[in-house]
Short mmCIF file of C-alpha atoms in Angstrom, two decimals:
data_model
loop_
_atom_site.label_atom_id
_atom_site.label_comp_id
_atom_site.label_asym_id
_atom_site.label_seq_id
_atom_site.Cartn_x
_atom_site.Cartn_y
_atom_site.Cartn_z
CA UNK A 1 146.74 173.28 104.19
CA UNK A 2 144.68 175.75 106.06
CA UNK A 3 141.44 174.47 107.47
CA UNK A 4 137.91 174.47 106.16
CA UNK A 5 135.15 176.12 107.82
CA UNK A 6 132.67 173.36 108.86
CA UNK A 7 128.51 173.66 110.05
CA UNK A 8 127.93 173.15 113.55
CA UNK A 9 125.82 169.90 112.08
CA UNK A 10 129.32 169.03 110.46
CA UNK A 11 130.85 168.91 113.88
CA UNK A 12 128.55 166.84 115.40
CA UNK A 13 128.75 164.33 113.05
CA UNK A 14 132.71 164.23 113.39
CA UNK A 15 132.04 163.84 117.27
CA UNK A 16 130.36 160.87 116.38
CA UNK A 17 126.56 162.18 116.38
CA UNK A 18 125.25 159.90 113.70
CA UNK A 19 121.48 161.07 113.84
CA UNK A 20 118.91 163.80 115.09
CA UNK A 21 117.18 160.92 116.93
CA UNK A 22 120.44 160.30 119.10
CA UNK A 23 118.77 163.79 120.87
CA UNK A 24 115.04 162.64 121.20
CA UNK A 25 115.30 162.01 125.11
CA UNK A 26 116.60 165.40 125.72
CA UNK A 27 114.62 168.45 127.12
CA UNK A 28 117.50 171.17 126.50
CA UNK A 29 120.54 172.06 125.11
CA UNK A 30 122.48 171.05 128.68
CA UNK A 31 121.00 168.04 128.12
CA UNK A 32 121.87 167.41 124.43
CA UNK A 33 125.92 168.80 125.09
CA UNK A 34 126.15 165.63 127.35
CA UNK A 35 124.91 163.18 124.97
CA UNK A 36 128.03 164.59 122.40
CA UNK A 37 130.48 164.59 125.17
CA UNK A 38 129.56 161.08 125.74
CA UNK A 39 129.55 160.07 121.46
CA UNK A 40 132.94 162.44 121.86
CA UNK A 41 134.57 160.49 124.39
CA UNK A 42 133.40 157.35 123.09
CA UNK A 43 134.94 157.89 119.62
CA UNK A 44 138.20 159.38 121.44
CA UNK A 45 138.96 156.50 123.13
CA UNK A 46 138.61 154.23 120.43
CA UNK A 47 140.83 156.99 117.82
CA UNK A 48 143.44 158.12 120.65
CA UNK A 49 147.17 157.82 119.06
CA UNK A 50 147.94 156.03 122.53
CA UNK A 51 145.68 153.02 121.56
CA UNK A 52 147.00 153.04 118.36
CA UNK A 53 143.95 155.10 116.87
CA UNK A 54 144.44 157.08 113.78
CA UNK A 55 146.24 160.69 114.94
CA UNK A 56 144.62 162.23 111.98
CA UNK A 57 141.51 160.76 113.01
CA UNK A 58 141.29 162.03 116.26
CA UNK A 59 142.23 165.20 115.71
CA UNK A 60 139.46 166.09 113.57
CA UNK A 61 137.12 165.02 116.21
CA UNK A 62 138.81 166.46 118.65
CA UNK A 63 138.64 169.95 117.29
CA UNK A 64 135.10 169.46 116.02
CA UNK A 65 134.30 169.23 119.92
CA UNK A 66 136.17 171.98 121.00
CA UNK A 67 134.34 174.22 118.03
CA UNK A 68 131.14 173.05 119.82
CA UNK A 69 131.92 173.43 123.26
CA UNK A 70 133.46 176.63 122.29
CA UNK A 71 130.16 178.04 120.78
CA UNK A 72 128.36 176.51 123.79
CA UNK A 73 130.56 178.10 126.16
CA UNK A 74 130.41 181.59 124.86
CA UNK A 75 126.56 181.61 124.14
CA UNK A 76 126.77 181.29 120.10
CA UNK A 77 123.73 178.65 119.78
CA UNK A 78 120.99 180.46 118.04
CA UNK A 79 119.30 176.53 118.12
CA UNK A 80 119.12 173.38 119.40
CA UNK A 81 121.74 170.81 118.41
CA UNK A 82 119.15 168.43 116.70
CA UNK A 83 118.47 171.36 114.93
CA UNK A 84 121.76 171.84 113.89
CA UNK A 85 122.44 168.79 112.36
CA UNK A 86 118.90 169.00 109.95
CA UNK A 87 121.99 172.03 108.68
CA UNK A 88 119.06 174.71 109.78
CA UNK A 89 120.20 178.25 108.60
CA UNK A 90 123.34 178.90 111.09
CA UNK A 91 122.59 182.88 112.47
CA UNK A 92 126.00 182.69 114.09
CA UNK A 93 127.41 183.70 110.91
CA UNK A 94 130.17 186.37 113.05
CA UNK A 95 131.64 183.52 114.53
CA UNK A 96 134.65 182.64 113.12
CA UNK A 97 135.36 178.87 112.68
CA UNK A 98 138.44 178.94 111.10
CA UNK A 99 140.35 180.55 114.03
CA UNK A 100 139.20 177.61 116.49
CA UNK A 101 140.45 175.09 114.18
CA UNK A 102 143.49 176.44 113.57
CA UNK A 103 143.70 177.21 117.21
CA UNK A 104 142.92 173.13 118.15
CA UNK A 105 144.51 171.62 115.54
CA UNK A 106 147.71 172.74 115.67
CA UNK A 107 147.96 171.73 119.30
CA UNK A 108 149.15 169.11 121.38
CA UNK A 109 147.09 165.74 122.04
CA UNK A 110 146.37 165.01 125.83
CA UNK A 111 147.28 161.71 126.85
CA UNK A 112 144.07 158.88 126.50
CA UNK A 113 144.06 158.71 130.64
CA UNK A 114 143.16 162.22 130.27
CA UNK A 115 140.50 161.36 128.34
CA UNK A 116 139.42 158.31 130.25
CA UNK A 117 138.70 160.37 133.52
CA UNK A 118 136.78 163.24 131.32
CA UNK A 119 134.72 160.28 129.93
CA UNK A 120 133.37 159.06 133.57
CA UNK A 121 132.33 162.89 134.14
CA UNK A 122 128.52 163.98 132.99
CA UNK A 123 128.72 166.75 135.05
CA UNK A 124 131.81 169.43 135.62
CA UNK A 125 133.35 168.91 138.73
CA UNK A 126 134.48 171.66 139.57
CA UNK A 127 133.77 175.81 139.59
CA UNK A 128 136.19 178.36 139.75
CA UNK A 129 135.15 182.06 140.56
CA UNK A 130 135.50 185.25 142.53
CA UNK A 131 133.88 185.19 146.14
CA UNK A 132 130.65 186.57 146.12
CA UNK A 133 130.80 187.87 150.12
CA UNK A 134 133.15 186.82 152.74
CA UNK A 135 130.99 184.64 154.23
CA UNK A 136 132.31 181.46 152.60
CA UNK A 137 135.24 179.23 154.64
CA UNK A 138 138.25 177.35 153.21
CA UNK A 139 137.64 173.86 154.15
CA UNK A 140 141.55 173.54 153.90
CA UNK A 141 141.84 175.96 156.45
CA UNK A 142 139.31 175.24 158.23
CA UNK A 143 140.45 171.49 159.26
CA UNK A 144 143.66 173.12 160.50
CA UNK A 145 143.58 173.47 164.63
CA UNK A 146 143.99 176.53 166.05
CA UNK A 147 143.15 179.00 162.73
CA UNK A 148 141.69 181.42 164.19
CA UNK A 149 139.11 184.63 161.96
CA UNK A 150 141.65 187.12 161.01
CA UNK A 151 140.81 190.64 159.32
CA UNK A 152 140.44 189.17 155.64
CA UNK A 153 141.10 192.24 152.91
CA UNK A 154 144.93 191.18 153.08
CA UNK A 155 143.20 187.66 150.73
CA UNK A 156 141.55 190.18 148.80
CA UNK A 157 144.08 189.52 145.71
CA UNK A 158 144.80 185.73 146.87
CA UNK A 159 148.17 186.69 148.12
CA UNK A 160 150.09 185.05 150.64
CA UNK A 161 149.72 186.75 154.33
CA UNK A 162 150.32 186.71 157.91
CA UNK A 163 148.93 183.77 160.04
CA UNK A 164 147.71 183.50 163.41
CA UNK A 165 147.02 180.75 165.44
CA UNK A 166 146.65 180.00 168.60
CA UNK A 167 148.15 176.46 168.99
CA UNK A 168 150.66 174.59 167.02
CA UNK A 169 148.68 174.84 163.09
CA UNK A 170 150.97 173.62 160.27
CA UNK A 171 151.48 176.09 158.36
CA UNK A 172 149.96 176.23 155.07
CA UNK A 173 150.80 177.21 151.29
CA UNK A 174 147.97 180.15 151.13
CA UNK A 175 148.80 181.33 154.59
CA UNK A 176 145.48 183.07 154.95
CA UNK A 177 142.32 183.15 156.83
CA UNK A 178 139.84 180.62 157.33
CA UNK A 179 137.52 183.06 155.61
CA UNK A 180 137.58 183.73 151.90
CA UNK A 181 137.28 187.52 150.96
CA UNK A 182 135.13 188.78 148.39
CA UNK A 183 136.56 188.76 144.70
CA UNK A 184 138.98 186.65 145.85
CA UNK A 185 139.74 183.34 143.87
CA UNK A 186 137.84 180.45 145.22
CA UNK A 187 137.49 176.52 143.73
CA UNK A 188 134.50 174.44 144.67
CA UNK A 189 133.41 171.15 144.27
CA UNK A 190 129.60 169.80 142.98
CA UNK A 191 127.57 168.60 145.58
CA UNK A 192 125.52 165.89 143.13
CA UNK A 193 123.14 165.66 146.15
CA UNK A 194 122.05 169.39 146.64
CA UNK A 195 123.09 169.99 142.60
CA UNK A 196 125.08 172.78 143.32
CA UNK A 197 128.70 173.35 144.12
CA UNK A 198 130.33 173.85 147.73
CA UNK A 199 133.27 172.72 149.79
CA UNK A 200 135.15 175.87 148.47
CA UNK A 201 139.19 176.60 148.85
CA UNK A 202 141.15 179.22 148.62
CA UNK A 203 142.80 178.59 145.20
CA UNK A 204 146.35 178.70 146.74
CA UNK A 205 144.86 175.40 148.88
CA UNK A 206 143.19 173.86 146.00
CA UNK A 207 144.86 170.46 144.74
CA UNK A 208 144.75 170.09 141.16
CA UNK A 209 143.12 166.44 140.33
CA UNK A 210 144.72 164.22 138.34
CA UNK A 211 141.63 163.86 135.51
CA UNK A 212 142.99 168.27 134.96
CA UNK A 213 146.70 168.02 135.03
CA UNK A 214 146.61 165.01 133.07
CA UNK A 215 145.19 166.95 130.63
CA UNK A 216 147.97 169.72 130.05
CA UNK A 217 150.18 169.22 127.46
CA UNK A 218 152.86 171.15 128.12
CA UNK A 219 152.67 172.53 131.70
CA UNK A 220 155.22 174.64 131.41
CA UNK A 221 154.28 176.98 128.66
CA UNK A 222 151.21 179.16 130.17
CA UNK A 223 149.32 179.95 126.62
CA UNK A 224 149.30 176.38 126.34
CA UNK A 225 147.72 175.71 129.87
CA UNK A 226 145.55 178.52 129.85
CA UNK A 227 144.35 176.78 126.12
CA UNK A 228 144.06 173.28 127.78
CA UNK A 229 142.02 174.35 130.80
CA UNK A 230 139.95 176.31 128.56
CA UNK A 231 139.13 173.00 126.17
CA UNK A 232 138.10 171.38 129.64
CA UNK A 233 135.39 174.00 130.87
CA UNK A 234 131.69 173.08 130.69
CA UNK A 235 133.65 169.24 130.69
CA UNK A 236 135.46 168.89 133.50
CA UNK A 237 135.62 172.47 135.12
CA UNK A 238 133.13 175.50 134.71
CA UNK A 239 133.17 179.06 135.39
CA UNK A 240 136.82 179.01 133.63
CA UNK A 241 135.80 181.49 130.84
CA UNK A 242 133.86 184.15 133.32
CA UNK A 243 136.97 184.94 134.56
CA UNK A 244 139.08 188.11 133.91
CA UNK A 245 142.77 187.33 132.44
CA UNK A 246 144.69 188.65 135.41
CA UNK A 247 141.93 185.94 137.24
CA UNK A 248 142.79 183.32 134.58
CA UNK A 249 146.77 184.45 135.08
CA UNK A 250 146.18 183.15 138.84
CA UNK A 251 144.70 180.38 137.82
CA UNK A 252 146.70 178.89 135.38
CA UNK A 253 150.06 179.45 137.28
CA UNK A 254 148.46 177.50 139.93
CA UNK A 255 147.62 174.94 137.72
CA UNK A 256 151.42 175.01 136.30
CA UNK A 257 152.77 174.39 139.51
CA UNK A 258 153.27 170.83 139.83
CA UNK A 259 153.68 170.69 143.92
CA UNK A 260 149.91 172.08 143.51
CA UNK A 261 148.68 168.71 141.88
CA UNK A 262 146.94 165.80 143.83
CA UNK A 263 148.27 162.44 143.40
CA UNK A 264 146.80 159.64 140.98
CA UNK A 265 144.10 157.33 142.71
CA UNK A 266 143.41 154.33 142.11
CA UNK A 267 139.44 153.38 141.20
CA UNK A 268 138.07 150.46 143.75
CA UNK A 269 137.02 147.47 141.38
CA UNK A 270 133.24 146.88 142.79
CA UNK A 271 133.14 143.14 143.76
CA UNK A 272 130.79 140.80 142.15
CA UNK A 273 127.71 140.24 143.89
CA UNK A 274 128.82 136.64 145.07
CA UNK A 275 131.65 138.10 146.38
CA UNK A 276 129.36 141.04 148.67
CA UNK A 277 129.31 139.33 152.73
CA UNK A 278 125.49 138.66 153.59
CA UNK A 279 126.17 141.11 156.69
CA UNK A 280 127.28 143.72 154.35
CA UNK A 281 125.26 143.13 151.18
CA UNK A 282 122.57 145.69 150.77
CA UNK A 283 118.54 145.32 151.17
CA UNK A 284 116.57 145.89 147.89
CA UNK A 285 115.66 149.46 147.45
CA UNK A 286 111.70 150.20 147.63
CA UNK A 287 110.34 151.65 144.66
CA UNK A 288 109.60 155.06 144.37
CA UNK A 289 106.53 156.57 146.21
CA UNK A 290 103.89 158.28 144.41
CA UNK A 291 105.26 161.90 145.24
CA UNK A 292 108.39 161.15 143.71
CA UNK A 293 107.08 160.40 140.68
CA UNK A 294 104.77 163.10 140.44
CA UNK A 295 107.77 165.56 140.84
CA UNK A 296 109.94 163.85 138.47
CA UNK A 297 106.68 164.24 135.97
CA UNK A 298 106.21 167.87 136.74
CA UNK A 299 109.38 168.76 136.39
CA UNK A 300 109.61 167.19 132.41
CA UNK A 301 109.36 169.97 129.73
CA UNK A 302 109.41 169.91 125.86
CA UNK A 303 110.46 173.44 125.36
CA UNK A 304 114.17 173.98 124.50
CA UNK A 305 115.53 177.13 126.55
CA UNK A 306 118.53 179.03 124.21
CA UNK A 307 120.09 181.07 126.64
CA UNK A 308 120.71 184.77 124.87
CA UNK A 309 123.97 186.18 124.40
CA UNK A 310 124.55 190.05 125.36
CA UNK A 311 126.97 190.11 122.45
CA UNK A 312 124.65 188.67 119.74
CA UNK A 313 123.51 191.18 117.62
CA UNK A 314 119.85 190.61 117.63
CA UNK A 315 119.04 191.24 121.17
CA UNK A 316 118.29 194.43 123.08
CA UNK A 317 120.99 194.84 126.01
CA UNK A 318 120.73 196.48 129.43
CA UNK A 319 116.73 195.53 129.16
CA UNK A 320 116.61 194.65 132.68
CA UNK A 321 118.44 197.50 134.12
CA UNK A 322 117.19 199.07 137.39
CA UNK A 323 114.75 196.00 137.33
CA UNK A 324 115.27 193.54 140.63
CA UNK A 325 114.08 189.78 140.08
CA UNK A 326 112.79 186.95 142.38
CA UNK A 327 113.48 183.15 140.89
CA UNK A 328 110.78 180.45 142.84
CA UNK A 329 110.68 176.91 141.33
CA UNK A 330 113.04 174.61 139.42
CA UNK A 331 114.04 175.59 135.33
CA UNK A 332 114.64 171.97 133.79
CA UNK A 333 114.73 173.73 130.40
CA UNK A 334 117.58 175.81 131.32
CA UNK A 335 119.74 173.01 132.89
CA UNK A 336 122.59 173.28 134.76
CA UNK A 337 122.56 172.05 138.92
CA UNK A 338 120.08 169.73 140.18
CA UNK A 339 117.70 168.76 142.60
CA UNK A 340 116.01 172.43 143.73
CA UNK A 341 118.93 174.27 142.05
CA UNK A 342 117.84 173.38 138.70
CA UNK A 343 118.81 175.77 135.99
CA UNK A 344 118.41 178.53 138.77
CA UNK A 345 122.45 179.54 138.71
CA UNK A 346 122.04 179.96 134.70
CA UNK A 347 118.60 181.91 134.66
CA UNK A 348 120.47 184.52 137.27
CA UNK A 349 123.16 184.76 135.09
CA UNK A 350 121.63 185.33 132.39
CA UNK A 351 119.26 188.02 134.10
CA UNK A 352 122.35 189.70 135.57
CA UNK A 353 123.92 190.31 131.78
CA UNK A 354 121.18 191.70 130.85
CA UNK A 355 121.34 194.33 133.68
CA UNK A 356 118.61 193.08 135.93
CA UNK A 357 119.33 191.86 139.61
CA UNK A 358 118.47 188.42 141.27
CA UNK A 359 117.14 188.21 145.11
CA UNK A 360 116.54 186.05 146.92
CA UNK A 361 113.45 186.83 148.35
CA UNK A 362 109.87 189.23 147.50
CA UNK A 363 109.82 192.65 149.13
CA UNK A 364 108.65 196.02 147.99
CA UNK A 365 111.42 196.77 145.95
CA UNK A 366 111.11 193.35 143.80
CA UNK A 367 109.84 194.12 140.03
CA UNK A 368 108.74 190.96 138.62
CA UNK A 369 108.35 187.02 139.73
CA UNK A 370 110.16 184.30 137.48
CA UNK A 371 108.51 181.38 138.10
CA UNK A 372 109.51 177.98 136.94
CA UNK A 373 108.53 174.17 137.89
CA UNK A 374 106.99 173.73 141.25
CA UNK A 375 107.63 177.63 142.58
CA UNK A 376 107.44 177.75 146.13
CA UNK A 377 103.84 178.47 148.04
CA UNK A 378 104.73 181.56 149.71
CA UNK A 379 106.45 183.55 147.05
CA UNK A 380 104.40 182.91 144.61
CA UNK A 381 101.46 184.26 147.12
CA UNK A 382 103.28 187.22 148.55
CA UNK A 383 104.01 188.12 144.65
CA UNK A 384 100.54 187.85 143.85
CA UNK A 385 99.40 189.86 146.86
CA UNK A 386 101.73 193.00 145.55
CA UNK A 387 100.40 192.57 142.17
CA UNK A 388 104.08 192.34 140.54
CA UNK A 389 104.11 190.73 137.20
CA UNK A 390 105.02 186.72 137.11
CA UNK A 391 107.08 185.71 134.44
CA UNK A 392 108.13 182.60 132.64
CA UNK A 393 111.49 181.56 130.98
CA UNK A 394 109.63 182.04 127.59
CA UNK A 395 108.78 185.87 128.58
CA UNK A 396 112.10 186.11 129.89
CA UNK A 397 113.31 185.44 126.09
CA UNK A 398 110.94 187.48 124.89
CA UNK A 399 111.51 190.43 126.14
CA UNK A 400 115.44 190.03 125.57
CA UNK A 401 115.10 189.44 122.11
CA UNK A 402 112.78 192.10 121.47
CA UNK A 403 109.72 190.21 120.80
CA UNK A 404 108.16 191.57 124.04
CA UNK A 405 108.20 195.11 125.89
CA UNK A 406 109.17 194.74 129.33
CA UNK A 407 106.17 197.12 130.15
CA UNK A 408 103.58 194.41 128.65
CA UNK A 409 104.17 191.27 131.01
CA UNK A 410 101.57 192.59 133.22
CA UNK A 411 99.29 191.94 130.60
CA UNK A 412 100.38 188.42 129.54
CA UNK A 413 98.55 185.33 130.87
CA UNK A 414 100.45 183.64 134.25
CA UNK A 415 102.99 180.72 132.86
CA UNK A 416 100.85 177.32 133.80
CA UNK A 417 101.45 176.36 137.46
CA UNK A 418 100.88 172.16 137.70
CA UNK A 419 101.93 172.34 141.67
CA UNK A 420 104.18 174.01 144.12
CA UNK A 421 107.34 172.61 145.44
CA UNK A 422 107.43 169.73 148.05
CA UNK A 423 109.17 172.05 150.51
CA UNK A 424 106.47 174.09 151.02
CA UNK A 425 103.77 170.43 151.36
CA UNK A 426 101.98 172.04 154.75
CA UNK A 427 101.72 175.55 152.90
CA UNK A 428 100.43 174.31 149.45
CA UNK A 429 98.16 177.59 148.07
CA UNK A 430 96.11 176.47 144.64
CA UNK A 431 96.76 179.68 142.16
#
């Protein structure tokens, strides 16, 4: 029986999404894709064949997630996902939902401690991509003694090469430089503190965690694992589908490898508070000062940022081309990071498909301002001092879509700034 072609508010109601209401707390679509991973996993665990569940069941949830994550991932949302399920008019009419569901349901089902790990995850944990520079260190091969910098354009395809130490190093699997080159593959983990990911490896160093392998049906067949780790971006790994498929190649053979996979660990159960030694137990946390909360306010928005796809049809591409950018602030609508990376990764991104380029700082050659939540003091002055246009994410949109020319945000009024950011307290300019 071939399968039917469902709405997006279909699929969220097979994921276990029984109302619009369930997305009431959330301020964007980042926001709303963790509240059906969590109804997802919830309804897995309870329909996984393992348990007993119904195999049936759970596999029409299961591919009703992977059609959303899959239109998530590769910027189909026209709309928000409470949207969605009040079956508004669906503009992604090119996608095609009958190949994802015959793609997902005639697969393999990963075993239920797969999908206990993915369940304890809001967050992915990790992000694969090409180096940027070469200015970022294997943390592998860094803790090695006596690695010494070596010339680093032999790492440039993440081959094996020469080492040289100067002491008795073990030796390793990647055999490389402390240094990774540019465009070679790197794996990093989130910082949850800074909201942003670090602690990179050279992927021939990288250990495979248990919550991915466990996940791979049949590790030996690469269309399969290259499938698998694809179902697990924006869940448990991200930057997966930015890659090209000789990068993905790489990747998934090192993900095949079994000798590449860290061991199983076992969770500490958190003793009961009887059970905590006085010397040891901790003091009652003091509630939040005033400054804390007024950030936390400032930084809560209503608006619900889509980001545009350069394939959708109903966009203008290239806009930004020859245009260079400046991002000051935090972009809670956009989501993705946290703390004083919020959204900030995404908005580049997004600015950089478009043909525009990000910097990191205003000069004479910078075009426009984007500011978001809390911009920083001195950009936002030296920005107004050169007289460059300041956008917001909503011109941003604008203008890609068509609904604004790029040559009219001078005349638009300045997005509302409530107060700069905390790291600029002694410098704080009123604008």
């Amino acid at each position: 029986m071939s399968p039917r072609t469902k709405s997006i508010g279909q699929c969220l109601r097979d994921c276990g999404i029984s109302s619009a209401e369930d997305f009431d707390s959330c301020e964007n679509t980042n926001d709303e894709f963790r509240v059906v991973k969590r109804a997802y996993f919830a309804k897995s665990l309870v329909e996984h064949p393992d348990k007993g569940g119904d195999a049936e069941l759970f596999r029409k949830t299961r591919t009703a997630f992977e059609v959303i994550r899959d239109l998530k991932d590769k910027g189909h949302l026209r709309h928000s996902f409470k949207e969605y399920l009040a079956d508004v008019e669906d503009t992604s009419a090119d996608y095609n939902y009958d190949d994802v569901y015959q793609n997902f349901n005639s697969s393999e089902v990963p075993s239920y401690d797969h999908f206990a790990e993915a369940a304890a995850v809001e967050v992915p944990g990790y992000f694969v991509e090409p180096a940027k520079s070469a200015r970022s260190q294997c943390v592998k091969c860094k803790a090695r003694k006596g690695r010494t910098k070596k010339d680093i354009s032999t790492m440039g395809d993440t081959t094996s090469t020469a080492i040289v130490t100067t002491g008795n190093a073990k030796s390793s699997k990647c055999k490389g430089p402390t240094y990774i080159a540019k465009d070679a593959l790197r794996v990093g983990s989130l910082d949850s503190t800074a909201g942003s990911y670090g602690r990179w490896n050279h992927l021939p160093c990288w250990r495979v965690p248990y919550r991915v392998w466990s996940g791979l049906t049949m590790p030996e067949d690469p269309r399969l694992v290259l499938q698998d780790l694809l179902g697990m971006n924006e869940v448990l790994l991200a930057g997966l589908s930015d890659l090209t498929d000789e990068q993905k190649e790489l990747f998934v053979s090192h993900c095949m490898e079994q000798g590449n996979w860290a061991r199983k660990t076992k969770k500490r159960a958190k003793p009961e508070d009887d059970e905590i030694p006085a010397s040891k137990s901790k003091r009652p946390k003091k509630e939040s000062s005033d400054l804390n909360t007024k950030r936390e306010t400032a930084i809560t928005v209503s608006n619900v940022f889509i980001i545009p796809s350069p394939d959708s049809t109903d966009v203008v591409s290239n806009v930004f081309a020859g245009k260079r950018f400046v991002l000051t602030g935090v972009f809670p609508e956009i989501g993705g990071g946290a703390g004083l990376n919020l959204g900030k990764d995404r908005l580049k991104k997004t600015i950089e498909s478009f043909g525009g380029r990000v910097t990191s700082a205003v000069s004479g050659k910078t075009d426009y301002l984007i500011a978001g939540k809390d911009p920083g003091a001195s950009k936002f002055t030296k920005a107004a001092a050169r007289r460059l246009p300041i956008m917001s994410t909503k011109s941003v949109r604008d203008v890609i879509c068509g609904g604004l020319p790029i040559e009219d945000i001078q005349n638009i009024s300045l997005p509302a700034i409530e107060s700069f950011s905390a790291g600029y307290s002694n410098n704080r300019i009123a604008y």
